[in-house]
Tab-separated table of N, CA and C in Angstrom:
chain	number	residue	atom	x	y	z
A	1	MET	N	1.232	-0.525	-5.861
A	1	MET	CA	0.633	-0.406	-6.938
A	1	MET	C	0.108	-2.931	-6.899
A	2	ASN	N	-1.000	-2.501	-6.887
A	2	ASN	CA	-1.935	-3.738	-6.811
A	2	ASN	C	-1.253	-5.131	-7.027
A	3	PRO	N	-1.735	-6.230	-7.011
A	3	PRO	CA	-0.925	-7.939	-7.807
A	3	PRO	C	-1.296	-8.027	-9.173
A	4	ASP	N	-2.605	-7.260	-9.373
A	4	ASP	CA	-2.688	-7.622	-10.620
A	4	ASP	C	-2.801	-6.501	-11.594
A	5	GLY	N	-2.011	-5.415	-11.437
A	5	GLY	CA	-0.841	-4.479	-11.656
A	5	GLY	C	-1.932	-3.322	-11.835
A	6	THR	N	-2.728	-2.870	-11.302
A	6	THR	CA	-3.701	-1.765	-11.269
A	6	THR	C	-3.085	-0.949	-9.403
A	7	LYS	N	-3.610	-0.101	-9.867
A	7	LYS	CA	-2.929	1.015	-8.939
A	7	LYS	C	-4.050	1.706	-7.995
A	8	SER	N	-4.071	1.201	-6.418
A	8	SER	CA	-5.209	2.541	-6.084
A	8	SER	C	-4.358	3.018	-5.030
A	9	TRP	N	-5.372	4.332	-3.703
A	9	TRP	CA	-5.050	4.993	-3.111
A	9	TRP	C	-4.842	4.176	-2.000
A	10	VAL	N	-3.690	4.477	-1.004
A	10	VAL	CA	-3.433	4.297	0.795
A	10	VAL	C	-3.752	5.130	1.351
A	11	GLU	N	-4.770	5.237	2.190
A	11	GLU	CA	-4.344	6.298	3.671
A	11	GLU	C	-3.602	6.538	4.698
A	12	VAL	N	-2.338	6.694	4.674
A	12	VAL	CA	-1.505	6.987	5.592
A	12	VAL	C	-1.894	8.427	6.690
A	13	GLN	N	-1.991	7.482	7.630
A	13	GLN	CA	-1.952	8.625	9.043
A	13	GLN	C	-1.441	8.395	10.194
A	14	THR	N	-1.371	9.726	11.284
A	14	THR	CA	-1.144	9.155	12.882
A	14	THR	C	-0.811	7.656	13.189
A	15	ASP	N	-0.608	7.384	13.765
A	15	ASP	CA	-1.462	5.966	14.429
A	15	ASP	C	-1.628	5.878	15.595
A	16	ALA	N	-1.796	4.735	16.064
A	16	ALA	CA	-2.709	5.812	17.500
A	16	ALA	C	-2.352	6.261	18.486
A	17	SER	N	-0.325	5.447	19.020
A	17	SER	CA	0.400	6.483	20.047
A	17	SER	C	0.749	7.858	19.312
A	18	GLY	N	0.517	8.557	18.019
A	18	GLY	CA	0.755	9.783	17.785
A	18	GLY	C	1.582	9.986	16.823
A	19	ALA	N	2.755	8.833	16.327
A	19	ALA	CA	3.408	8.749	15.837
A	19	ALA	C	3.078	9.708	14.355
A	20	ASN	N	4.139	10.270	13.687
A	20	ASN	CA	3.721	10.716	12.447
A	20	ASN	C	5.224	10.062	11.393
A	21	ASP	N	5.798	8.826	11.657
A	21	ASP	CA	6.528	8.826	11.545
A	21	ASP	C	6.842	8.436	9.692
A	22	TYR	N	5.294	7.372	10.120
A	22	TYR	CA	5.018	7.189	8.016
A	22	TYR	C	3.495	8.311	7.583
A	23	VAL	N	3.692	9.390	7.896
A	23	VAL	CA	3.127	10.316	7.092
A	23	VAL	C	4.476	11.021	6.881
A	24	TRP	N	5.573	11.374	7.945
A	24	TRP	CA	7.040	11.836	6.900
A	24	TRP	C	7.477	11.122	6.566
A	25	ILE	N	7.584	9.941	6.155
A	25	ILE	CA	8.021	8.651	5.086
A	25	ILE	C	7.101	9.473	4.026
A	26	THR	N	5.641	9.166	3.906
A	26	THR	CA	5.938	9.321	2.686
A	26	THR	C	5.321	10.863	2.279
A	27	THR	N	5.579	11.946	3.124
A	27	THR	CA	5.442	13.415	2.943
A	27	THR	C	6.789	13.443	1.706
A	28	LEU	N	8.170	12.436	2.040
A	28	LEU	CA	9.461	12.545	2.036
A	28	LEU	C	9.975	12.109	0.227
A	29	ILE	N	8.913	11.195	0.754
A	29	ILE	CA	9.063	9.791	-0.961
A	29	ILE	C	8.950	10.991	-1.971
A	30	GLN	N	7.162	11.771	-1.181
A	30	GLN	CA	6.671	13.162	-2.668
A	30	GLN	C	7.436	14.025	-2.724
A	31	CYS	N	7.844	14.020	-1.920
A	31	CYS	CA	9.068	15.543	-2.876
A	31	CYS	C	10.269	15.014	-3.104
A	32	LEU	N	10.541	13.925	-2.964
A	32	LEU	CA	11.458	13.528	-4.456
A	32	LEU	C	11.331	13.651	-5.314
A	33	LYS	N	9.669	12.707	-5.095
A	33	LYS	CA	9.668	12.885	-6.640
A	33	LYS	C	8.616	14.190	-7.648
A	34	LEU	N	8.867	15.528	-7.013
A	34	LEU	CA	8.619	16.398	-7.601
A	34	LEU	C	9.452	17.198	-8.060
A	35	ASN	N	8.757	17.959	-8.612
A	35	ASN	CA	9.219	19.305	-9.277
A	35	ASN	C	9.683	20.614	-8.557
A	36	LEU	N	10.740	20.708	-9.083
A	36	LEU	CA	10.683	21.629	-7.490
A	36	LEU	C	10.537	23.129	-8.188
A	37	GLY	N	9.648	24.050	-6.690
A	37	GLY	CA	8.468	24.878	-7.088
A	37	GLY	C	7.307	24.109	-7.811
A	38	GLU	N	6.838	23.633	-7.869
A	38	GLU	CA	5.422	22.166	-7.881
A	38	GLU	C	4.229	22.292	-6.648
A	39	SER	N	4.802	22.419	-6.082
A	39	SER	CA	4.133	22.644	-4.732
A	39	SER	C	3.282	23.798	-4.257
A	40	PRO	N	1.891	23.550	-4.332
A	40	PRO	CA	1.223	24.810	-3.715
A	40	PRO	C	1.533	25.389	-2.704
A	41	PHE	N	2.036	25.111	-1.769
A	41	PHE	CA	2.084	25.051	-0.144
A	41	PHE	C	3.087	25.285	0.152
A	42	TYR	N	4.453	24.958	-0.640
A	42	TYR	CA	5.876	24.253	0.096
A	42	TYR	C	6.727	24.939	-1.023
A	43	ALA	N	7.105	26.508	-1.377
A	43	ALA	CA	7.635	26.373	-2.773
A	43	ALA	C	9.807	25.802	-2.687
A	44	ASP	N	9.876	25.399	-1.366
A	44	ASP	CA	11.670	25.041	-1.519
A	44	ASP	C	10.917	23.666	-1.396
A	45	TYR	N	10.192	22.729	-1.926
A	45	TYR	CA	10.247	21.197	-1.657
A	45	TYR	C	10.448	20.733	-2.942
A	46	GLY	N	10.831	19.734	-2.808
A	46	GLY	CA	11.184	19.922	-4.251
A	46	GLY	C	12.203	19.385	-5.552
A	47	ILE	N	12.709	18.556	-6.535
A	47	ILE	CA	13.999	18.746	-6.801
A	47	ILE	C	13.661	18.522	-8.305
A	48	PRO	N	14.453	19.794	-8.698
A	48	PRO	CA	14.596	19.637	-10.604
A	48	PRO	C	15.128	18.507	-11.600
A	49	ALA	N	13.872	17.392	-10.717
A	49	ALA	CA	14.619	15.955	-11.621
A	49	ALA	C	14.359	15.541	-13.265
A	50	LYS	N	13.246	16.961	-13.688
A	50	LYS	CA	13.435	16.549	-15.478
A	50	LYS	C	14.344	17.454	-15.516
A	51	PRO	N	14.875	18.883	-15.016
A	51	PRO	CA	15.854	19.234	-16.170
A	51	PRO	C	17.147	18.740	-15.793
A	52	SER	N	17.475	17.791	-15.008
A	52	SER	CA	18.823	17.133	-14.661
A	52	SER	C	18.786	15.733	-15.341
A	53	VAL	N	17.642	14.829	-15.995
A	53	VAL	CA	17.592	13.560	-16.609
A	53	VAL	C	18.087	14.087	-18.134
A	54	VAL	N	17.540	15.835	-18.527
A	54	VAL	CA	17.661	16.506	-20.183
A	54	VAL	C	19.286	16.878	-19.902
A	55	GLN	N	19.975	17.204	-18.906
A	55	GLN	CA	20.699	17.425	-18.325
A	55	GLN	C	21.898	16.212	-17.976
A	56	GLN	N	21.568	15.504	-17.319
A	56	GLN	CA	22.785	14.000	-17.645
A	56	GLN	C	23.300	14.682	-15.827
A	57	VAL	N	22.520	15.227	-15.235
A	57	VAL	CA	23.372	15.742	-14.030
A	57	VAL	C	22.214	15.007	-12.887
A	58	PHE	N	22.781	14.564	-12.264
A	58	PHE	CA	22.047	14.118	-10.615
A	58	PHE	C	21.444	15.052	-9.829
A	59	PRO	N	20.477	14.959	-9.688
A	59	PRO	CA	19.769	16.613	-8.686
A	59	PRO	C	20.585	15.854	-6.764
A	60	ASP	N	22.067	16.402	-6.826
A	60	ASP	CA	22.322	15.996	-5.507
A	60	ASP	C	21.940	16.682	-4.624
A	61	PHE	N	22.942	18.218	-4.931
A	61	PHE	CA	22.153	19.317	-4.026
A	61	PHE	C	21.010	19.506	-3.762
A	62	TYR	N	19.523	19.306	-4.410
A	62	TYR	CA	18.622	19.272	-3.846
A	62	TYR	C	17.684	18.335	-2.907
A	63	VAL	N	19.130	17.319	-3.171
A	63	VAL	CA	18.843	16.056	-2.565
A	63	VAL	C	18.905	15.826	-1.517
A	64	ALA	N	19.828	16.396	-0.829
A	64	ALA	CA	20.704	16.343	0.397
A	64	ALA	C	19.931	17.822	0.298
A	65	ARG	N	19.530	19.347	-0.223
A	65	ARG	CA	18.875	19.646	0.665
A	65	ARG	C	17.118	19.269	1.698
A	66	THR	N	16.667	17.860	0.489
A	66	THR	CA	15.273	17.715	1.359
A	66	THR	C	16.111	16.486	2.212
A	67	GLN	N	17.361	16.157	2.271
A	67	GLN	CA	17.032	15.424	3.203
A	67	GLN	C	17.224	16.099	4.366
A	68	GLN	N	18.053	17.113	4.563
A	68	GLN	CA	17.933	17.534	5.461
A	68	GLN	C	16.435	18.654	6.627
A	69	GLN	N	16.134	18.704	5.606
A	69	GLN	CA	14.170	19.461	5.737
A	69	GLN	C	13.434	18.387	6.349
A	70	PHE	N	13.855	16.967	6.683
A	70	PHE	CA	13.273	15.767	6.847
A	70	PHE	C	14.011	15.527	8.123
A	71	ALA	N	15.300	15.725	7.762
A	71	ALA	CA	16.520	14.733	9.131
A	71	ALA	C	15.484	14.529	10.328
A	72	SER	N	14.896	16.024	11.227
A	72	SER	CA	14.790	16.370	12.666
A	72	SER	C	13.134	15.478	12.700
A	73	LYS	N	12.904	15.284	11.555
A	73	LYS	CA	11.276	14.390	11.744
A	73	LYS	C	11.582	13.201	12.011
A	74	PHE	N	12.650	12.390	12.513
A	74	PHE	CA	13.252	10.857	12.505
A	74	PHE	C	14.781	10.726	13.631
A	75	ALA	N	15.187	10.188	13.729
A	75	ALA	CA	15.565	9.070	14.435
A	75	ALA	C	17.034	9.451	14.068
A	76	ASN	N	17.104	8.896	12.535
A	76	ASN	CA	18.149	8.797	11.229
A	76	ASN	C	17.391	8.587	10.026
A	77	LEU	N	17.861	9.694	9.482
A	77	LEU	CA	17.587	10.043	7.553
A	77	LEU	C	18.947	9.577	6.873
A	78	VAL	N	19.267	9.237	6.053
A	78	VAL	CA	20.172	9.046	4.711
A	78	VAL	C	19.397	8.662	3.686
A	79	VAL	N	19.646	9.819	2.535
A	79	VAL	CA	18.759	9.579	1.435
A	79	VAL	C	20.261	9.327	-0.009
A	80	ALA	N	21.126	8.348	-0.096
A	80	ALA	CA	22.003	8.121	-0.629
A	80	ALA	C	22.068	7.434	-2.160
A	81	LYS	N	22.636	8.379	-3.227
A	81	LYS	CA	22.512	8.111	-4.672
A	81	LYS	C	22.715	6.566	-4.822
A	82	GLN	N	22.479	5.943	-6.290
A	82	GLN	CA	22.893	4.452	-6.288
A	82	GLN	C	23.335	4.741	-7.209
A	83	PRO	N	24.048	3.968	-7.659
A	83	PRO	CA	24.689	3.531	-9.251
A	83	PRO	C	24.391	3.036	-9.952
A	84	LEU	N	22.884	3.846	-10.253
A	84	LEU	CA	22.722	4.048	-11.982
A	84	LEU	C	22.620	5.089	-12.649
A	85	THR	N	22.258	4.555	-13.849
A	85	THR	CA	21.993	5.511	-14.761
A	85	THR	C	21.111	6.872	-14.908
A	86	THR	N	19.632	6.453	-14.095
A	86	THR	CA	18.910	6.906	-13.669
A	86	THR	C	19.157	7.816	-12.478
A	87	PRO	N	18.592	8.780	-12.569
A	87	PRO	CA	18.199	9.408	-11.028
A	87	PRO	C	17.173	7.866	-10.035
A	88	THR	N	18.080	7.687	-9.194
A	88	THR	CA	17.421	6.956	-7.923
A	88	THR	C	18.542	6.827	-6.486
A	89	TYR	N	17.170	6.728	-5.908
A	89	TYR	CA	17.984	7.165	-4.558
A	89	TYR	C	17.534	6.053	-3.448
A	90	THR	N	18.355	5.566	-2.099
A	90	THR	CA	17.970	4.879	-1.208
A	90	THR	C	17.908	5.869	-0.304
A	91	ILE	N	16.535	5.328	0.242
A	91	ILE	CA	16.554	6.323	1.698
A	91	ILE	C	16.649	5.150	3.137
A	92	ASN	N	17.314	5.368	3.524
A	92	ASN	CA	17.096	4.818	4.907
A	92	ASN	C	16.981	5.378	6.459
A	93	VAL	N	15.524	5.009	6.518
A	93	VAL	CA	15.128	5.617	7.768
A	93	VAL	C	15.470	5.055	8.978
A	94	THR	N	15.246	5.499	10.340
A	94	THR	CA	15.431	5.136	11.394
A	94	THR	C	14.178	5.684	11.824
A	95	THR	N	13.213	5.300	12.196
A	95	THR	CA	11.386	6.213	13.151
A	95	THR	C	12.301	6.353	13.992
A	96	ASN	N	11.209	7.384	14.894
A	96	ASN	CA	11.129	7.032	16.273
A	96	ASN	C	11.050	6.312	17.619
A	97	ASN	N	10.668	5.222	16.794
A	97	ASN	CA	10.011	3.779	17.963
A	97	ASN	C	11.398	3.311	17.010
A	98	GLY	N	12.181	3.657	16.139
A	98	GLY	CA	13.712	2.979	16.496
A	98	GLY	C	13.071	1.888	14.985
A	99	VAL	N	11.911	1.493	14.740
A	99	VAL	CA	11.422	0.545	13.023
A	99	VAL	C	13.219	0.856	12.166
A	100	LYS	N	13.471	0.551	11.218
A	100	LYS	CA	14.139	0.921	10.266
A	100	LYS	C	13.691	0.712	9.268
A	101	ILE	N	14.016	1.470	8.274
A	101	ILE	CA	13.457	1.365	6.754
A	101	ILE	C	13.706	1.767	5.343
A	102	ALA	N	14.117	1.033	4.675
A	102	ALA	CA	14.807	1.206	2.998
A	102	ALA	C	14.427	0.580	2.475
A	103	SER	N	14.168	1.815	0.997
A	103	SER	CA	13.292	1.913	0.018
A	103	SER	C	13.947	3.002	-1.126
A	104	SER	N	14.053	2.239	-2.352
A	104	SER	CA	14.989	2.631	-3.185
A	104	SER	C	14.030	3.978	-4.273
A	105	ILE	N	13.911	5.273	-4.359
A	105	ILE	CA	13.398	5.428	-5.211
A	105	ILE	C	14.101	6.012	-6.056
A	106	ALA	N	13.077	6.021	-7.604
A	106	ALA	CA	13.827	6.299	-8.851
A	106	ALA	C	12.976	8.174	-8.456
A	107	VAL	N	13.682	8.827	-9.587
A	107	VAL	CA	12.854	10.222	-8.932
A	107	VAL	C	13.026	10.731	-11.609
């Protein structure tokens, strides 16, 4: 989101050294926001976010499965539930280059 409130696309690509860490972080965040079965390429990516909100049950099983799917892409990956009323998760990533990134994702 831009400072003036408008939205714009940002291209994320492999860096000059060939590292794909930021590509995989972007993919992980998109998968957490994706509904289960919504991807035309990967049927097992995504979480049942909308049914979870309707049923008032956090999609912890699917978030744990997503963490397992992406764990091999990083030196360390932890996806933890925040104590909020809406499904929100904190992503803590240590990239293969040692960069630590933390982000809060509402699903």
